[in-house]
CSV table of C-alpha atoms in Angstrom, one decimal:
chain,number,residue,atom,x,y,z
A,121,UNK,CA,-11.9,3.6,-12.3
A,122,UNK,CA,-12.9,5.5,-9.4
A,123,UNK,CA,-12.8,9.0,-9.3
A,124,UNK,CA,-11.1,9.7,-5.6
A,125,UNK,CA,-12.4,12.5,-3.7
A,126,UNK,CA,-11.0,13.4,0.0
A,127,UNK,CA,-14.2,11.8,1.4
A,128,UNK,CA,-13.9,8.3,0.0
A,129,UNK,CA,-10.0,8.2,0.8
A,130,UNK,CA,-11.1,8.8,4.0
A,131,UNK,CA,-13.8,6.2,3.7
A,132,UNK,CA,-11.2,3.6,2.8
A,133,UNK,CA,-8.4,4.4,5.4
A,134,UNK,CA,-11.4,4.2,7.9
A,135,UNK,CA,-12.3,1.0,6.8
A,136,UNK,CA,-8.6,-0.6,6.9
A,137,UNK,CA,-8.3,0.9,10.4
A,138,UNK,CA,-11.8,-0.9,11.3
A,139,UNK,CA,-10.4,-3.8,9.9
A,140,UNK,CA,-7.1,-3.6,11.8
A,141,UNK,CA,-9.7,-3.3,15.1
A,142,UNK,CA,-8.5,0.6,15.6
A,143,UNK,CA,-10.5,3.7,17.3
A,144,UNK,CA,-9.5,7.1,15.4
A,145,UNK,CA,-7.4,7.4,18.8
A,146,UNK,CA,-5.2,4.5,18.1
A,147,UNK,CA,-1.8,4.1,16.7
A,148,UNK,CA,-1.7,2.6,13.2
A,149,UNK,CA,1.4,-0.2,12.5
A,150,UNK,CA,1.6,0.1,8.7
A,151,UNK,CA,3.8,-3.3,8.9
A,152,UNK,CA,0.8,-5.0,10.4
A,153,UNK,CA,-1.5,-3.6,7.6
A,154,UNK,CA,0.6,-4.8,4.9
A,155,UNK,CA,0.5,-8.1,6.8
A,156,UNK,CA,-3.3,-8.1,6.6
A,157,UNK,CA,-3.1,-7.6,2.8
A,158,UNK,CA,-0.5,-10.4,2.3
A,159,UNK,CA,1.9,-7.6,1.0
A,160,UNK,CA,5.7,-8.5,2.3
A,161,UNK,CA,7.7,-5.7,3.1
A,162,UNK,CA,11.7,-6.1,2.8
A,163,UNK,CA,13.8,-3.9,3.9
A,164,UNK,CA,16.6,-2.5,2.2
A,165,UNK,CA,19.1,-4.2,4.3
A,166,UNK,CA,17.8,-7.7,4.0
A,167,UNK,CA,18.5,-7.4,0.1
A,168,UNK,CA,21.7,-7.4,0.3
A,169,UNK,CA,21.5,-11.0,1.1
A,170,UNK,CA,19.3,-11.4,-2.6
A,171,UNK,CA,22.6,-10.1,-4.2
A,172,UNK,CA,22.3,-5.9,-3.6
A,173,UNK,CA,25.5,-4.7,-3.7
A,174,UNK,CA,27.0,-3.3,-1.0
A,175,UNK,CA,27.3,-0.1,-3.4
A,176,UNK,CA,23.5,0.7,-4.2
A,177,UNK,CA,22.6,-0.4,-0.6
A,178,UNK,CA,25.2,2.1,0.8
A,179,UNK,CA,24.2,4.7,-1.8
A,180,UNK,CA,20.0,4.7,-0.6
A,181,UNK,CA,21.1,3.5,3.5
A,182,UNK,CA,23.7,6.2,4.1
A,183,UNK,CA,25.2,8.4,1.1
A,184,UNK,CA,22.1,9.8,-0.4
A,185,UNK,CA,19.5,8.6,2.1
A,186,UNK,CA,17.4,11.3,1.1
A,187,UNK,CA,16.8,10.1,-2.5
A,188,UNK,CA,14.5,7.2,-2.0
A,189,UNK,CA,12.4,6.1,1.1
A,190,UNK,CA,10.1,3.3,-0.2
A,191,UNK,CA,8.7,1.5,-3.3
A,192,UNK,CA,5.7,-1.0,-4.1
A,193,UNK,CA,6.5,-3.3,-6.6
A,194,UNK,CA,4.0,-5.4,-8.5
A,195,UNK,CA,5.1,-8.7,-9.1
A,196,UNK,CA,2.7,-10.1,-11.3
A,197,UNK,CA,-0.8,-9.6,-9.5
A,198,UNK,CA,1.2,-9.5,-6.1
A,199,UNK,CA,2.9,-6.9,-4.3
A,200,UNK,CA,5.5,-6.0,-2.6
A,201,UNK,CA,7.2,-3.2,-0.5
A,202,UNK,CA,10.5,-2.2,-0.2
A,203,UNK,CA,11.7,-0.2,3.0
A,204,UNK,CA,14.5,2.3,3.5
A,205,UNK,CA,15.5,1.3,6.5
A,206,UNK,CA,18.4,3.9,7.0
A,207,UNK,CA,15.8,6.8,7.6
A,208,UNK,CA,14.1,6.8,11.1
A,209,UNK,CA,11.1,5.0,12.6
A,210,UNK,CA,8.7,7.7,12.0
A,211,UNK,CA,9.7,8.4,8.5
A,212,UNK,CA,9.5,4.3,7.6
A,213,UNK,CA,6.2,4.2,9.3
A,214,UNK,CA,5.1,7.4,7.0
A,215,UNK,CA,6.8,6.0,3.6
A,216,UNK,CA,5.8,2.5,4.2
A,217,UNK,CA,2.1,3.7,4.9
A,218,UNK,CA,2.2,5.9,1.6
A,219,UNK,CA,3.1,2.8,-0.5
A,220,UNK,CA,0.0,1.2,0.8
A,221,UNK,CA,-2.0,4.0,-0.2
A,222,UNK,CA,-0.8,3.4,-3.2
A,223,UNK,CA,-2.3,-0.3,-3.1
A,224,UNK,CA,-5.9,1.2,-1.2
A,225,UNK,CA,-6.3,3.4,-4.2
A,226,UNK,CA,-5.7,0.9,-6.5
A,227,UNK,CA,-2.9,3.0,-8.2
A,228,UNK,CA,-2.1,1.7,-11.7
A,229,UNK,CA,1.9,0.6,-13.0
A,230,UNK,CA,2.1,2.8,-15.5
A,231,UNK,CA,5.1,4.5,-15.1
A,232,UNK,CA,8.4,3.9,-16.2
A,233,UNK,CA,12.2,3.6,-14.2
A,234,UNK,CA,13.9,4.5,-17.7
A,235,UNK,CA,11.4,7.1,-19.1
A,236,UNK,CA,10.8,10.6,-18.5
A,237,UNK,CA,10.7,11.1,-15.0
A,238,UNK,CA,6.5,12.7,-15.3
A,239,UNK,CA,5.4,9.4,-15.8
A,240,UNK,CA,7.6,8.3,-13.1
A,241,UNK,CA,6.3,10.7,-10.7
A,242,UNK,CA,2.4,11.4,-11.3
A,243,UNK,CA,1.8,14.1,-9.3
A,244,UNK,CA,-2.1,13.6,-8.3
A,245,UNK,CA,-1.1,9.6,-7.7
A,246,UNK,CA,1.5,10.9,-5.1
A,247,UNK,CA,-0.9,13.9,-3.6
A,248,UNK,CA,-3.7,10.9,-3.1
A,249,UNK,CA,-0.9,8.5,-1.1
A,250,UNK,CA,0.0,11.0,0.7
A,251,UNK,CA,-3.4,12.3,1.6
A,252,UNK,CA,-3.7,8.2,2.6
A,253,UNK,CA,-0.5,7.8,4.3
A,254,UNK,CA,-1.9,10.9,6.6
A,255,UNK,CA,-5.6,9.3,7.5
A,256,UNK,CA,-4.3,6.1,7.7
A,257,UNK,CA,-1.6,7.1,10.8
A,258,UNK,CA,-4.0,10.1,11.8
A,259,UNK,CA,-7.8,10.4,11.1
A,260,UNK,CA,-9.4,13.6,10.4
A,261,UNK,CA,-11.4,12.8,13.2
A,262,UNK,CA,-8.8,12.3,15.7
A,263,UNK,CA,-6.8,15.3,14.2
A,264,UNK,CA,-10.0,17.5,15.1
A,265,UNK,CA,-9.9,15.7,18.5
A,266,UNK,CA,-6.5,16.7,19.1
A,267,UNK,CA,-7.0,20.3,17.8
A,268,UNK,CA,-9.9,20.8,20.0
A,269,UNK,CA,-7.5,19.4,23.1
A,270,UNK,CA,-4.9,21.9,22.1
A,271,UNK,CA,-2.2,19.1,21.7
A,272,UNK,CA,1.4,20.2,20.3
A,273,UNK,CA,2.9,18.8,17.2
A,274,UNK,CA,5.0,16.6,20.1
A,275,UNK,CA,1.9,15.8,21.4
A,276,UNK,CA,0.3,14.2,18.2
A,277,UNK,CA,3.5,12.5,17.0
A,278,UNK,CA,4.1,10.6,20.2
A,279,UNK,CA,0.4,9.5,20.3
A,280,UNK,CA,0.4,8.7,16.4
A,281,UNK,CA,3.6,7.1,15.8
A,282,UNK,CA,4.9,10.2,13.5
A,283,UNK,CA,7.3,12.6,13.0
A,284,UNK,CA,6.4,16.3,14.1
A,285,UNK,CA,6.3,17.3,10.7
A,286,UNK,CA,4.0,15.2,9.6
A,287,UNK,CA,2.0,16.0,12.7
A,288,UNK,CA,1.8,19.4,11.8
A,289,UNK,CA,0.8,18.4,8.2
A,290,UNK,CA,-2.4,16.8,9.4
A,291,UNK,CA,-2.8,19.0,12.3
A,292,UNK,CA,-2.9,22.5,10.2
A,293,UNK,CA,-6.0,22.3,8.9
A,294,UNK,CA,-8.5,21.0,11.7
A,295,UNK,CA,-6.5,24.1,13.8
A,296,UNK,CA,-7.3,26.5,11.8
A,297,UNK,CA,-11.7,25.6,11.5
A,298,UNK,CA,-11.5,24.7,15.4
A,299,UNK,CA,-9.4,28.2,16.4
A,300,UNK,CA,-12.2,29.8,13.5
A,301,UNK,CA,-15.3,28.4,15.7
A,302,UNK,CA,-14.2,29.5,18.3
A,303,UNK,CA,-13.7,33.0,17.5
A,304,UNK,CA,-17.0,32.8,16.0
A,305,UNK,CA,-18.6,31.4,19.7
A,306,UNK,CA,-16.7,34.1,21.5
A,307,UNK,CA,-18.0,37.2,19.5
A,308,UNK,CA,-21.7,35.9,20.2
B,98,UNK,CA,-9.2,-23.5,5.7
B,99,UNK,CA,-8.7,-26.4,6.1
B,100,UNK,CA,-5.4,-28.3,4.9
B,101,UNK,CA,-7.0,-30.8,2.6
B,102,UNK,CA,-8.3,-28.2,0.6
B,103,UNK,CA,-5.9,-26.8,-1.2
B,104,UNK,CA,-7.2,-23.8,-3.4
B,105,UNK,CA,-5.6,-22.3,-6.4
B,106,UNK,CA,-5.7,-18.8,-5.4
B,107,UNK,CA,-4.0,-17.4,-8.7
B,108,UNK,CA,-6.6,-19.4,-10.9
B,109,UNK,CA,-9.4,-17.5,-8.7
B,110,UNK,CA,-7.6,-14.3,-8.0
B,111,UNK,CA,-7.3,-14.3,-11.9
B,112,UNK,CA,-11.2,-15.3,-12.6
B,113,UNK,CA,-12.4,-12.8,-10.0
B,114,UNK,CA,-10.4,-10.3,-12.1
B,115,UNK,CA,-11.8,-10.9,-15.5
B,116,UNK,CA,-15.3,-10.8,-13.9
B,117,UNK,CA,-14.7,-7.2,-11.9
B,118,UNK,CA,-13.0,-5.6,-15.4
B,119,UNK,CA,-16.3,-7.0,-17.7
B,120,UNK,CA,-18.1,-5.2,-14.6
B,121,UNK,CA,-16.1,-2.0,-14.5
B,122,UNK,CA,-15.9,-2.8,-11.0
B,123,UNK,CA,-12.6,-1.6,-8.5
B,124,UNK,CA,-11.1,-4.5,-6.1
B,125,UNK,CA,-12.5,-2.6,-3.2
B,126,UNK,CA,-16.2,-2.6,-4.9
B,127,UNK,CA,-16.3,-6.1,-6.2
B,128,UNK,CA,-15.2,-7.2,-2.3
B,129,UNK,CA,-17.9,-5.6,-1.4
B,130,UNK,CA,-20.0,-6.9,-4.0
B,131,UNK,CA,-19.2,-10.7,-2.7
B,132,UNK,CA,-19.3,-10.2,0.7
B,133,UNK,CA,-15.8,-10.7,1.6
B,134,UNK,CA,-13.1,-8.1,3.0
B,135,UNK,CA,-10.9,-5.8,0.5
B,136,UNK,CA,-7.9,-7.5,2.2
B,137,UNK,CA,-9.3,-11.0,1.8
B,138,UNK,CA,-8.5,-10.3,-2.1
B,139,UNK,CA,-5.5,-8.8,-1.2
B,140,UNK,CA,-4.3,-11.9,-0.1
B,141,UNK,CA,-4.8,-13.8,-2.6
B,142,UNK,CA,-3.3,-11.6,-5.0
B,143,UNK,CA,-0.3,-12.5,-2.8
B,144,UNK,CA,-0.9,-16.4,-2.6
B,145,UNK,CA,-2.7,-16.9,0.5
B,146,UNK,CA,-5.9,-18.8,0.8
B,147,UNK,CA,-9.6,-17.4,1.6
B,148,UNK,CA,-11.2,-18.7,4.1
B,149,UNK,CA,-13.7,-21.2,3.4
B,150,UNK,CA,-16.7,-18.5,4.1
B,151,UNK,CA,-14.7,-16.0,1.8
B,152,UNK,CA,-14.0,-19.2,-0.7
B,153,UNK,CA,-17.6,-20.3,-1.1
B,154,UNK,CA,-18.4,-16.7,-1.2
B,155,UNK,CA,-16.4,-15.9,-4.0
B,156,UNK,CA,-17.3,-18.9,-6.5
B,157,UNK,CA,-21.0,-18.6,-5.4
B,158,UNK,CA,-21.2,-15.2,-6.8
B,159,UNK,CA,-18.6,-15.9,-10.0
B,160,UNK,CA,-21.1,-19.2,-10.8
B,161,UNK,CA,-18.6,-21.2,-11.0
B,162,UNK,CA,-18.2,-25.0,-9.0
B,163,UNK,CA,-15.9,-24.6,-6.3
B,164,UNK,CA,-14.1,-27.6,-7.7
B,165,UNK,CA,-13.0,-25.6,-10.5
B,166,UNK,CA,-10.5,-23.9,-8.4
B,167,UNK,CA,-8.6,-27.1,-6.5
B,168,UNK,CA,-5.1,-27.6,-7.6
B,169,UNK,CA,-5.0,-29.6,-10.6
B,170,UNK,CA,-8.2,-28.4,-11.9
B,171,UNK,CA,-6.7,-25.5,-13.8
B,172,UNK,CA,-8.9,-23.7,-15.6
B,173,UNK,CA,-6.3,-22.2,-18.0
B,174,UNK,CA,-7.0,-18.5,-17.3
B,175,UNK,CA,-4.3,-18.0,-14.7
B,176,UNK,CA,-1.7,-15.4,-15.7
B,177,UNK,CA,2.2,-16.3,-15.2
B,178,UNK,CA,3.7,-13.0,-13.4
B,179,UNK,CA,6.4,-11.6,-15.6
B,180,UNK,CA,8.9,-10.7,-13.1
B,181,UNK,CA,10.9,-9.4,-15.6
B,182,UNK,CA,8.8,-7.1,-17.7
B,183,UNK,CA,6.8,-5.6,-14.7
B,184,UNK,CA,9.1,-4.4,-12.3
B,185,UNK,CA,7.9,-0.6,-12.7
B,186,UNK,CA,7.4,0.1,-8.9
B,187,UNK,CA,5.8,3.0,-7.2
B,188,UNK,CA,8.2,4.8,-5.9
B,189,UNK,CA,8.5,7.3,-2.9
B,190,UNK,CA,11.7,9.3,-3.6
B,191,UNK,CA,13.2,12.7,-5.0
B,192,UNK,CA,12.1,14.0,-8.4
B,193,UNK,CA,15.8,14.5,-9.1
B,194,UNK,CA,16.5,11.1,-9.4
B,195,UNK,CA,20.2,11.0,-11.5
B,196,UNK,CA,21.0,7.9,-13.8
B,197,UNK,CA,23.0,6.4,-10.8
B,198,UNK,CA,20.4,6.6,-8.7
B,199,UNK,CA,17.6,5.0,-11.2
B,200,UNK,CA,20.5,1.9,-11.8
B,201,UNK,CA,20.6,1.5,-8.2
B,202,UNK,CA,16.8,1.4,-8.1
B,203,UNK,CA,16.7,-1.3,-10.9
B,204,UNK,CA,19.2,-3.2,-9.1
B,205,UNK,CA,17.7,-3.2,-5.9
B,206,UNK,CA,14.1,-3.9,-7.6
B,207,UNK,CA,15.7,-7.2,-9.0
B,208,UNK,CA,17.1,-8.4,-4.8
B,209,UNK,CA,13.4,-8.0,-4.5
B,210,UNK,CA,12.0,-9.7,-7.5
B,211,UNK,CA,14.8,-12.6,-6.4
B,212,UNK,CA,13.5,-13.0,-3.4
B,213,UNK,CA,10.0,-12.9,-4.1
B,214,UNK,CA,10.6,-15.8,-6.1
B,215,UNK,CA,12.2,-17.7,-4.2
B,216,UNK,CA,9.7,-17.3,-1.6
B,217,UNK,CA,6.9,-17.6,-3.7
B,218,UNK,CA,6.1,-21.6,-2.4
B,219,UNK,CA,1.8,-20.9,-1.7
B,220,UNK,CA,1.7,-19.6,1.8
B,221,UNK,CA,-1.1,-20.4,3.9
């Protein structure tokens, strides 16, 4: 399998943006990238009408939100996702794209809902959807844009479609090299 | 496509897979191997059809008739989805998932499996 460095994640989420018709300065609708790969997404809500109980839908939409936000289930060699649709926009749009990093990367099924929870969670398999989730919705390129323009967290998140938070976890890093080059200009 | 031509996606989705594993090939290479789009194969993992550029690019490089892979020509190497046996999802939630909470998961897993199947009928 492919051995995924930073530099061909951000290959592929360039690609799927190209494919999408997306400049690095564009908002990314993960819904409409799902769409392109034929992946449904259900919501949480529209389950209950497939026979979710009011009790587990309840549980994940309002009493312990904060538990679970999205899944991608393979269904034989198809896929689909499942939305929390209790959190906010921004959030969906940020889960929802990390579940099709997921997909990008290829990610194998090999964990387990009734086994020991490391299998269930593998750690480098999350870091590398999140990394996705992050250069899908905002591009290193566009982050570095954005850092050079002095844009606030607000700033990013209203042009990207995501929460401040995650604005300021893509943000922090091209901030930091552009505030270093320009100390480094200054002193010559 | 066309609507005459009715392609069995699974029964190429499933040849194009057996190919790209002897290759040690990912999806994303062996798209770009063929010529077509990641997403194209996407698709049809999900059971819509190729175009007919994608469709005549995919059984040109596998070798294999394009007749091979109309309904009712089924070439026997199509695999059933278990629905029941593979519903081990990637999930993005807490690490401190309690045994309520992994029921709850199971249960809403199967709404999703239901539905699937009952909206499985090809799409196109």
């Amino acid at each position: 399998m492919v051995r995924w460095t930073q530099k061909l994640m951000r290959e592929v989420a360039r690609e799927e943006r190209e494919a999408l018709g997306l400049t690095d300065a564009d908002k990314l609708d993960p819904y409409a990238l799902a769409e392109e790969h034929g992946i449904a997404v259900y919501t949480l809500s529209e389950l209950r009408e497939w026979d979710l109980s009011d009790e587990a839908h309840t549980h994940f939409f309002t009493s312990s939100t904060a538990k679970w936000s999205a899944a991608l289930v393979p269904l034989g060699a198809a896929r689909v996702i499942i939305d929390n649709d209790g959190h906010a926009s921004v959030r969906r749009r940020a889960s929802v794209a990390h579940e099709l990093g997921h997909h990008l990367l290829e990610h194998a099924f090999d964990a387990s809902l009734t086994g020991n929870h490391d299998r269930l969670f593998d750690q480098e398999k999350e870091k590398q959807a999140t990394f996705m989730a992050g250069e899908l919705l905002i591009p290193d390129s566009a982050a570095y844009k954005a850092a050079r323009a002095g844009w606030s967290n607000a700033q990013v998140a209203h042009a990207f479609g995501v929460s401040e938070q995650f604005a300021q976890m893509q943000m922090k890093g091209p901030r930091v090299v552009v505030a270093r080059s320009r100390r480094k200009s200054y002193n010559y | 496509m066309g609507d005459e031509l009715t392609v069995d996606v699974q029964s190429l989705h499933a040849s194009l897979d057996k190919a790209r594993e002897s290759l040690g090939l990912s999806w994303r290479q062996l798209a770009k191997e063929i010529g077509v789009s990641p997403s194209t194969i996407s698709r049809m993992a999900n059971g819509l059809k190729p175009d007919v550029t994608a469709f005549a690019a995919m059984t040109t490089w596998l070798k294999l008739p394009a007749e091979d892979f109309y309904v009712g020509n089924d070439r026997g190497d199509r695999d059933e989805p278990d629905l029941v046996a593979q519903l081990v999802p990637l999930l993005r939630a807490r690490k401190d998932l309690k045994r309520e909470d992994i029921e709850y998961l199971e249960e809403m897993i199967g709404a999703a499996a239901r539905r699937f199947r009952a909206e499985k009928e090809p799409r196109g």
